[in-house]
Amino acid sequence: MEVNYSLDNKIKNAHSFESEGRLLHAAQIYISIIDEYPNFVDAYFNLAHLYEKLGNINSAIHLLQSLMDINSENIDARLFYGQFLIRNNLWDKAIEVLSLIMPEEEPVVAFFLGYSHFMLNEFELSKINFLNFISVEKNNELVHEAYIYLAKIEIKLKNFESALAFAKKADVLYSNFWELNKIYAETYFSLGMFAHAVAPIEKAIKLNQNESSPYELAGKIYLKLGDYQRAEKYFLKFIELIDDASSDIYTKLAEACLKSSKPLDALAYFDIAIKLDSSNKNAIEGKRNTQKFLNKNTASDG
């Protein structure tokens, strides 16, 4: 009883220091608890959180690894460590730590592994893990999020019909999520169903007006549909929202301007595209044709 009282008292003191913003004092207490009670897992968790708040990620990793070394069978500790690594973008290490947990023991680990592989652009491995997750977990909201990732993966792998099928499964909970609507639009666009892509891309933009990527896709969709004024509008909005628009986007913007009888604007955008990428053949050809058009008009006016 005395030992438990002493431990409880130390934890209360640590929490008190945390609430006062005295993080280093709280950390000192958790360190003393770990020294005295090396199997008390919560102290490791709390200290790791403190290190994270202090920006000392390496100390947190060293701490949690030491916990694994003495308590490798503790699934909760391993899950905590894996999620900590994911939160700090350490995907490879997260995979190494979490791979020792079987999805049958803890289904969510398959989701975390799928996400980590996705962030490493390892799409086939990501797909396997997300499929494992939905095969063992049926009533978790994360299942619908897994369907979104599976749709994104299938787009990356150019399996567009499959992407559409996964998107529809996610629709149950995420019909008003901007990214799911962008997935629909991107899938329809990739299948050449440009008119079908209009409603979901407009909905994606309406749901998140500050996200840049739907504007880029909207520009491409309207360019394909021959609605050049809307294409120009959305490409310009996309460029406004990001710092480093590509040569390809400026080329498409120039094409939209040229098609909507704005050759001088088109010429300026082709010039920007070429400055960004001197080997951009479409921009070079577009500039040449625009100059010919302008010269011809000047000659006829003269």
PDB file of N, CA and C in Angstrom, residues 231-296:
ATOM      1  N   ALA A 231     -11.950  26.599 -67.157  1.00  0.00           N
ATOM      2  CA  ALA A 231     -10.630  25.992 -67.016  1.00  0.00           C
ATOM      3  C   ALA A 231      -9.609  27.051 -66.590  1.00  0.00           C
ATOM      4  N   GLU A 232      -9.636  28.199 -67.265  1.00  0.00           N
ATOM      5  CA  GLU A 232      -8.721  29.296 -66.922  1.00  0.00           C
ATOM      6  C   GLU A 232      -8.926  29.743 -65.476  1.00  0.00           C
ATOM      7  N   LYS A 233     -10.184  29.912 -65.102  1.00  0.00           N
ATOM      8  CA  LYS A 233     -10.520  30.360 -63.738  1.00  0.00           C
ATOM      9  C   LYS A 233      -9.953  29.419 -62.680  1.00  0.00           C
ATOM     10  N   TYR A 234     -10.117  28.111 -62.889  1.00  0.00           N
ATOM     11  CA  TYR A 234      -9.677  27.159 -61.875  1.00  0.00           C
ATOM     12  C   TYR A 234      -8.162  26.985 -61.863  1.00  0.00           C
ATOM     13  N   PHE A 235      -7.527  27.047 -63.029  1.00  0.00           N
ATOM     14  CA  PHE A 235      -6.056  26.983 -63.042  1.00  0.00           C
ATOM     15  C   PHE A 235      -5.463  28.187 -62.320  1.00  0.00           C
ATOM     16  N   LEU A 236      -6.040  29.367 -62.544  1.00  0.00           N
ATOM     17  CA  LEU A 236      -5.548  30.570 -61.869  1.00  0.00           C
ATOM     18  C   LEU A 236      -5.727  30.468 -60.354  1.00  0.00           C
ATOM     19  N   LYS A 237      -6.862  29.920 -59.933  1.00  0.00           N
ATOM     20  CA  LYS A 237      -7.098  29.767 -58.500  1.00  0.00           C
ATOM     21  C   LYS A 237      -6.111  28.776 -57.895  1.00  0.00           C
ATOM     22  N   PHE A 238      -5.828  27.703 -58.620  1.00  0.00           N
ATOM     23  CA  PHE A 238      -4.851  26.725 -58.151  1.00  0.00           C
ATOM     24  C   PHE A 238      -3.478  27.385 -57.988  1.00  0.00           C
ATOM     25  N   ILE A 239      -3.054  28.143 -58.979  1.00  0.00           N
ATOM     26  CA  ILE A 239      -1.746  28.814 -58.936  1.00  0.00           C
ATOM     27  C   ILE A 239      -1.688  29.801 -57.776  1.00  0.00           C
ATOM     28  N   GLU A 240      -2.812  30.475 -57.525  1.00  0.00           N
ATOM     29  CA  GLU A 240      -2.880  31.437 -56.427  1.00  0.00           C
ATOM     30  C   GLU A 240      -2.660  30.774 -55.071  1.00  0.00           C
ATOM     31  N   LEU A 241      -3.122  29.530 -54.933  1.00  0.00           N
ATOM     32  CA  LEU A 241      -3.097  28.854 -53.638  1.00  0.00           C
ATOM     33  C   LEU A 241      -1.782  28.138 -53.335  1.00  0.00           C
ATOM     34  N   ILE A 242      -0.941  27.940 -54.345  1.00  0.00           N
ATOM     35  CA  ILE A 242       0.322  27.229 -54.090  1.00  0.00           C
ATOM     36  C   ILE A 242       1.507  28.113 -54.443  1.00  0.00           C
ATOM     37  N   ASP A 243       2.679  27.688 -53.999  1.00  0.00           N
ATOM     38  CA  ASP A 243       3.884  28.492 -54.201  1.00  0.00           C
ATOM     39  C   ASP A 243       4.667  28.111 -55.453  1.00  0.00           C
ATOM     40  N   ASP A 244       4.451  26.913 -55.948  1.00  0.00           N
ATOM     41  CA  ASP A 244       5.334  26.412 -57.010  1.00  0.00           C
ATOM     42  C   ASP A 244       4.556  25.622 -58.058  1.00  0.00           C
ATOM     43  N   ALA A 245       3.671  26.308 -58.776  1.00  0.00           N
ATOM     44  CA  ALA A 245       2.929  25.644 -59.849  1.00  0.00           C
ATOM     45  C   ALA A 245       3.899  25.132 -60.906  1.00  0.00           C
ATOM     46  N   SER A 246       3.580  23.992 -61.489  1.00  0.00           N
ATOM     47  CA  SER A 246       4.480  23.339 -62.436  1.00  0.00           C
ATOM     48  C   SER A 246       4.402  23.963 -63.818  1.00  0.00           C
ATOM     49  N   SER A 247       5.383  23.640 -64.618  1.00  0.00           N
ATOM     50  CA  SER A 247       5.401  24.060 -66.022  1.00  0.00           C
ATOM     51  C   SER A 247       4.183  23.526 -66.761  1.00  0.00           C
ATOM     52  N   ASP A 248       3.781  22.319 -66.415  1.00  0.00           N
ATOM     53  CA  ASP A 248       2.631  21.696 -67.073  1.00  0.00           C
ATOM     54  C   ASP A 248       1.346  22.472 -66.808  1.00  0.00           C
ATOM     55  N   ILE A 249       1.162  22.958 -65.581  1.00  0.00           N
ATOM     56  CA  ILE A 249      -0.055  23.720 -65.249  1.00  0.00           C
ATOM     57  C   ILE A 249      -0.088  25.034 -66.017  1.00  0.00           C
ATOM     58  N   TYR A 250       1.047  25.724 -66.095  1.00  0.00           N
ATOM     59  CA  TYR A 250       1.081  26.974 -66.871  1.00  0.00           C
ATOM     60  C   TYR A 250       0.814  26.707 -68.345  1.00  0.00           C
ATOM     61  N   THR A 251       1.262  25.565 -68.832  1.00  0.00           N
ATOM     62  CA  THR A 251       0.993  25.193 -70.224  1.00  0.00           C
ATOM     63  C   THR A 251      -0.502  24.995 -70.449  1.00  0.00           C
ATOM     64  N   LYS A 252      -1.144  24.290 -69.532  1.00  0.00           N
ATOM     65  CA  LYS A 252      -2.591  24.060 -69.654  1.00  0.00           C
ATOM     66  C   LYS A 252      -3.366  25.366 -69.519  1.00  0.00           C
ATOM     67  N   LEU A 253      -2.915  26.240 -68.620  1.00  0.00           N
ATOM     68  CA  LEU A 253      -3.546  27.554 -68.476  1.00  0.00           C
ATOM     69  C   LEU A 253      -3.409  28.340 -69.775  1.00  0.00           C
ATOM     70  N   ALA A 254      -2.227  28.287 -70.378  1.00  0.00           N
ATOM     71  CA  ALA A 254      -1.996  28.983 -71.653  1.00  0.00           C
ATOM     72  C   ALA A 254      -2.909  28.426 -72.742  1.00  0.00           C
ATOM     73  N   GLU A 255      -3.066  27.110 -72.765  1.00  0.00           N
ATOM     74  CA  GLU A 255      -3.939  26.486 -73.763  1.00  0.00           C
ATOM     75  C   GLU A 255      -5.381  26.948 -73.595  1.00  0.00           C
ATOM     76  N   ALA A 256      -5.827  27.041 -72.335  1.00  0.00           N
ATOM     77  CA  ALA A 256      -7.194  27.510 -72.067  1.00  0.00           C
ATOM     78  C   ALA A 256      -7.367  28.953 -72.536  1.00  0.00           C
ATOM     79  N   CYS A 257      -6.372  29.790 -72.282  1.00  0.00           N
ATOM     80  CA  CYS A 257      -6.441  31.192 -72.715  1.00  0.00           C
ATOM     81  C   CYS A 257      -6.455  31.295 -74.238  1.00  0.00           C
ATOM     82  N   LEU A 258      -5.627  30.489 -74.882  1.00  0.00           N
ATOM     83  CA  LEU A 258      -5.567  30.527 -76.346  1.00  0.00           C
ATOM     84  C   LEU A 258      -6.906  30.112 -76.945  1.00  0.00           C
ATOM     85  N   LYS A 259      -7.509  29.096 -76.369  1.00  0.00           N
ATOM     86  CA  LYS A 259      -8.791  28.598 -76.880  1.00  0.00           C
ATOM     87  C   LYS A 259      -9.930  29.589 -76.618  1.00  0.00           C
ATOM     88  N   SER A 260      -9.771  30.442 -75.600  1.00  0.00           N
ATOM     89  CA  SER A 260     -10.817  31.429 -75.308  1.00  0.00           C
ATOM     90  C   SER A 260     -10.446  32.814 -75.832  1.00  0.00           C
ATOM     91  N   SER A 261      -9.627  32.802 -76.895  1.00  0.00           N
ATOM     92  CA  SER A 261      -9.286  34.032 -77.637  1.00  0.00           C
ATOM     93  C   SER A 261      -8.549  35.069 -76.789  1.00  0.00           C
ATOM     94  N   LYS A 262      -7.580  34.596 -76.017  1.00  0.00           N
ATOM     95  CA  LYS A 262      -6.714  35.485 -75.245  1.00  0.00           C
ATOM     96  C   LYS A 262      -5.256  35.150 -75.572  1.00  0.00           C
ATOM     97  N   PRO A 263      -4.845  35.385 -76.815  1.00  0.00           N
ATOM     98  CA  PRO A 263      -3.508  34.947 -77.245  1.00  0.00           C
ATOM     99  C   PRO A 263      -2.361  35.616 -76.498  1.00  0.00           C
ATOM    100  N   LEU A 264      -2.525  36.887 -76.110  1.00  0.00           N
ATOM    101  CA  LEU A 264      -1.444  37.569 -75.391  1.00  0.00           C
ATOM    102  C   LEU A 264      -1.239  36.954 -74.001  1.00  0.00           C
ATOM    103  N   ASP A 265      -2.350  36.651 -73.325  1.00  0.00           N
ATOM    104  CA  ASP A 265      -2.249  35.962 -72.028  1.00  0.00           C
ATOM    105  C   ASP A 265      -1.619  34.587 -72.211  1.00  0.00           C
ATOM    106  N   ALA A 266      -2.052  33.900 -73.271  1.00  0.00           N
ATOM    107  CA  ALA A 266      -1.519  32.568 -73.556  1.00  0.00           C
ATOM    108  C   ALA A 266      -0.008  32.631 -73.753  1.00  0.00           C
ATOM    109  N   LEU A 267       0.446  33.620 -74.514  1.00  0.00           N
ATOM    110  CA  LEU A 267       1.885  33.764 -74.790  1.00  0.00           C
ATOM    111  C   LEU A 267       2.665  33.973 -73.489  1.00  0.00           C
ATOM    112  N   ALA A 268       2.112  34.807 -72.600  1.00  0.00           N
ATOM    113  CA  ALA A 268       2.781  35.073 -71.319  1.00  0.00           C
ATOM    114  C   ALA A 268       2.886  33.797 -70.484  1.00  0.00           C
ATOM    115  N   TYR A 269       1.824  32.998 -70.470  1.00  0.00           N
ATOM    116  CA  TYR A 269       1.836  31.761 -69.669  1.00  0.00           C
ATOM    117  C   TYR A 269       2.732  30.696 -70.297  1.00  0.00           C
ATOM    118  N   PHE A 270       2.776  30.644 -71.634  1.00  0.00           N
ATOM    119  CA  PHE A 270       3.708  29.723 -72.286  1.00  0.00           C
ATOM    120  C   PHE A 270       5.149  30.101 -71.924  1.00  0.00           C
ATOM    121  N   ASP A 271       5.429  31.393 -71.870  1.00  0.00           N
ATOM    122  CA  ASP A 271       6.775  31.862 -71.502  1.00  0.00           C
ATOM    123  C   ASP A 271       7.143  31.401 -70.088  1.00  0.00           C
ATOM    124  N   ILE A 272       6.188  31.532 -69.153  1.00  0.00           N
ATOM    125  CA  ILE A 272       6.449  31.089 -67.777  1.00  0.00           C
ATOM    126  C   ILE A 272       6.710  29.586 -67.751  1.00  0.00           C
ATOM    127  N   ALA A 273       5.899  28.845 -68.502  1.00  0.00           N
ATOM    128  CA  ALA A 273       6.057  27.383 -68.547  1.00  0.00           C
ATOM    129  C   ALA A 273       7.445  27.000 -69.048  1.00  0.00           C
ATOM    130  N   ILE A 274       7.921  27.695 -70.065  1.00  0.00           N
ATOM    131  CA  ILE A 274       9.247  27.397 -70.633  1.00  0.00           C
ATOM    132  C   ILE A 274      10.361  27.791 -69.668  1.00  0.00           C
ATOM    133  N   LYS A 275      10.174  28.905 -68.949  1.00  0.00           N
ATOM    134  CA  LYS A 275      11.170  29.299 -67.946  1.00  0.00           C
ATOM    135  C   LYS A 275      11.278  28.253 -66.839  1.00  0.00           C
ATOM    136  N   LEU A 276      10.133  27.674 -66.479  1.00  0.00           N
ATOM    137  CA  LEU A 276      10.137  26.642 -65.432  1.00  0.00           C
ATOM    138  C   LEU A 276      10.718  25.321 -65.920  1.00  0.00           C
ATOM    139  N   ASP A 277      10.540  25.041 -67.214  1.00  0.00           N
ATOM    140  CA  ASP A 277      11.052  23.790 -67.794  1.00  0.00           C
ATOM    141  C   ASP A 277      11.357  24.034 -69.270  1.00  0.00           C
ATOM    142  N   SER A 278      12.628  24.272 -69.556  1.00  0.00           N
ATOM    143  CA  SER A 278      13.032  24.622 -70.927  1.00  0.00           C
ATOM    144  C   SER A 278      12.841  23.478 -71.914  1.00  0.00           C
ATOM    145  N   SER A 279      12.594  22.272 -71.404  1.00  0.00           N
ATOM    146  CA  SER A 279      12.397  21.114 -72.286  1.00  0.00           C
ATOM    147  C   SER A 279      10.920  20.773 -72.497  1.00  0.00           C
ATOM    148  N   ASN A 280      10.024  21.626 -72.007  1.00  0.00           N
ATOM    149  CA  ASN A 280       8.588  21.384 -72.127  1.00  0.00           C
ATOM    150  C   ASN A 280       8.161  21.563 -73.595  1.00  0.00           C
ATOM    151  N   LYS A 281       8.046  20.460 -74.313  1.00  0.00           N
ATOM    152  CA  LYS A 281       7.758  20.509 -75.754  1.00  0.00           C
ATOM    153  C   LYS A 281       6.387  21.098 -76.050  1.00  0.00           C
ATOM    154  N   ASN A 282       5.400  20.789 -75.207  1.00  0.00           N
ATOM    155  CA  ASN A 282       4.053  21.331 -75.434  1.00  0.00           C
ATOM    156  C   ASN A 282       4.039  22.848 -75.301  1.00  0.00           C
ATOM    157  N   ALA A 283       4.781  23.362 -74.312  1.00  0.00           N
ATOM    158  CA  ALA A 283       4.849  24.812 -74.126  1.00  0.00           C
ATOM    159  C   ALA A 283       5.596  25.474 -75.279  1.00  0.00           C
ATOM    160  N   ILE A 284       6.686  24.852 -75.720  1.00  0.00           N
ATOM    161  CA  ILE A 284       7.474  25.410 -76.836  1.00  0.00           C
ATOM    162  C   ILE A 284       6.633  25.455 -78.108  1.00  0.00           C
ATOM    163  N   GLU A 285       5.944  24.358 -78.377  1.00  0.00           N
ATOM    164  CA  GLU A 285       5.080  24.297 -79.562  1.00  0.00           C
ATOM    165  C   GLU A 285       3.921  25.275 -79.441  1.00  0.00           C
ATOM    166  N   GLY A 286       3.342  25.361 -78.235  1.00  0.00           N
ATOM    167  CA  GLY A 286       2.232  26.287 -78.012  1.00  0.00           C
ATOM    168  C   GLY A 286       2.653  27.733 -78.207  1.00  0.00           C
ATOM    169  N   LYS A 287       3.821  28.080 -77.715  1.00  0.00           N
ATOM    170  CA  LYS A 287       4.321  29.443 -77.892  1.00  0.00           C
ATOM    171  C   LYS A 287       4.554  29.746 -79.365  1.00  0.00           C
ATOM    172  N   ARG A 288       5.134  28.777 -80.089  1.00  0.00           N
ATOM    173  CA  ARG A 288       5.392  28.967 -81.514  1.00  0.00           C
ATOM    174  C   ARG A 288       4.083  29.207 -82.274  1.00  0.00           C
ATOM    175  N   ASN A 289       3.068  28.405 -81.981  1.00  0.00           N
ATOM    176  CA  ASN A 289       1.785  28.549 -82.668  1.00  0.00           C
ATOM    177  C   ASN A 289       1.090  29.853 -82.305  1.00  0.00           C
ATOM    178  N   THR A 290       1.228  30.253 -81.032  1.00  0.00           N
ATOM    179  CA  THR A 290       0.607  31.509 -80.590  1.00  0.00           C
ATOM    180  C   THR A 290       1.274  32.699 -81.279  1.00  0.00           C
ATOM    181  N   GLN A 291       2.593  32.661 -81.382  1.00  0.00           N
ATOM    182  CA  GLN A 291       3.310  33.744 -82.057  1.00  0.00           C
ATOM    183  C   GLN A 291       2.922  33.820 -83.538  1.00  0.00           C
ATOM    184  N   LYS A 292       2.779  32.666 -84.170  1.00  0.00           N
ATOM    185  CA  LYS A 292       2.346  32.639 -85.574  1.00  0.00           C
ATOM    186  C   LYS A 292       0.971  33.271 -85.713  1.00  0.00           C
ATOM    187  N   PHE A 293       0.071  32.915 -84.775  1.00  0.00           N
ATOM    188  CA  PHE A 293      -1.285  33.459 -84.796  1.00  0.00           C
ATOM    189  C   PHE A 293      -1.257  34.977 -84.638  1.00  0.00           C
ATOM    190  N   LEU A 294      -0.459  35.452 -83.691  1.00  0.00           N
ATOM    191  CA  LEU A 294      -0.377  36.903 -83.456  1.00  0.00           C
ATOM    192  C   LEU A 294       0.254  37.628 -84.637  1.00  0.00           C
ATOM    193  N   ASN A 295       1.299  37.040 -85.214  1.00  0.00           N
ATOM    194  CA  ASN A 295       1.956  37.660 -86.374  1.00  0.00           C
ATOM    195  C   ASN A 295       1.019  37.739 -87.571  1.00  0.00           C
ATOM    196  N   LYS A 296       0.246  36.647 -87.738  1.00  0.00           N
ATOM    197  CA  LYS A 296      -0.717  36.607 -88.852  1.00  0.00           C
ATOM    198  C   LYS A 296      -1.775  37.686 -88.697  1.00  0.00           C
TER     199      LYS A 296
END
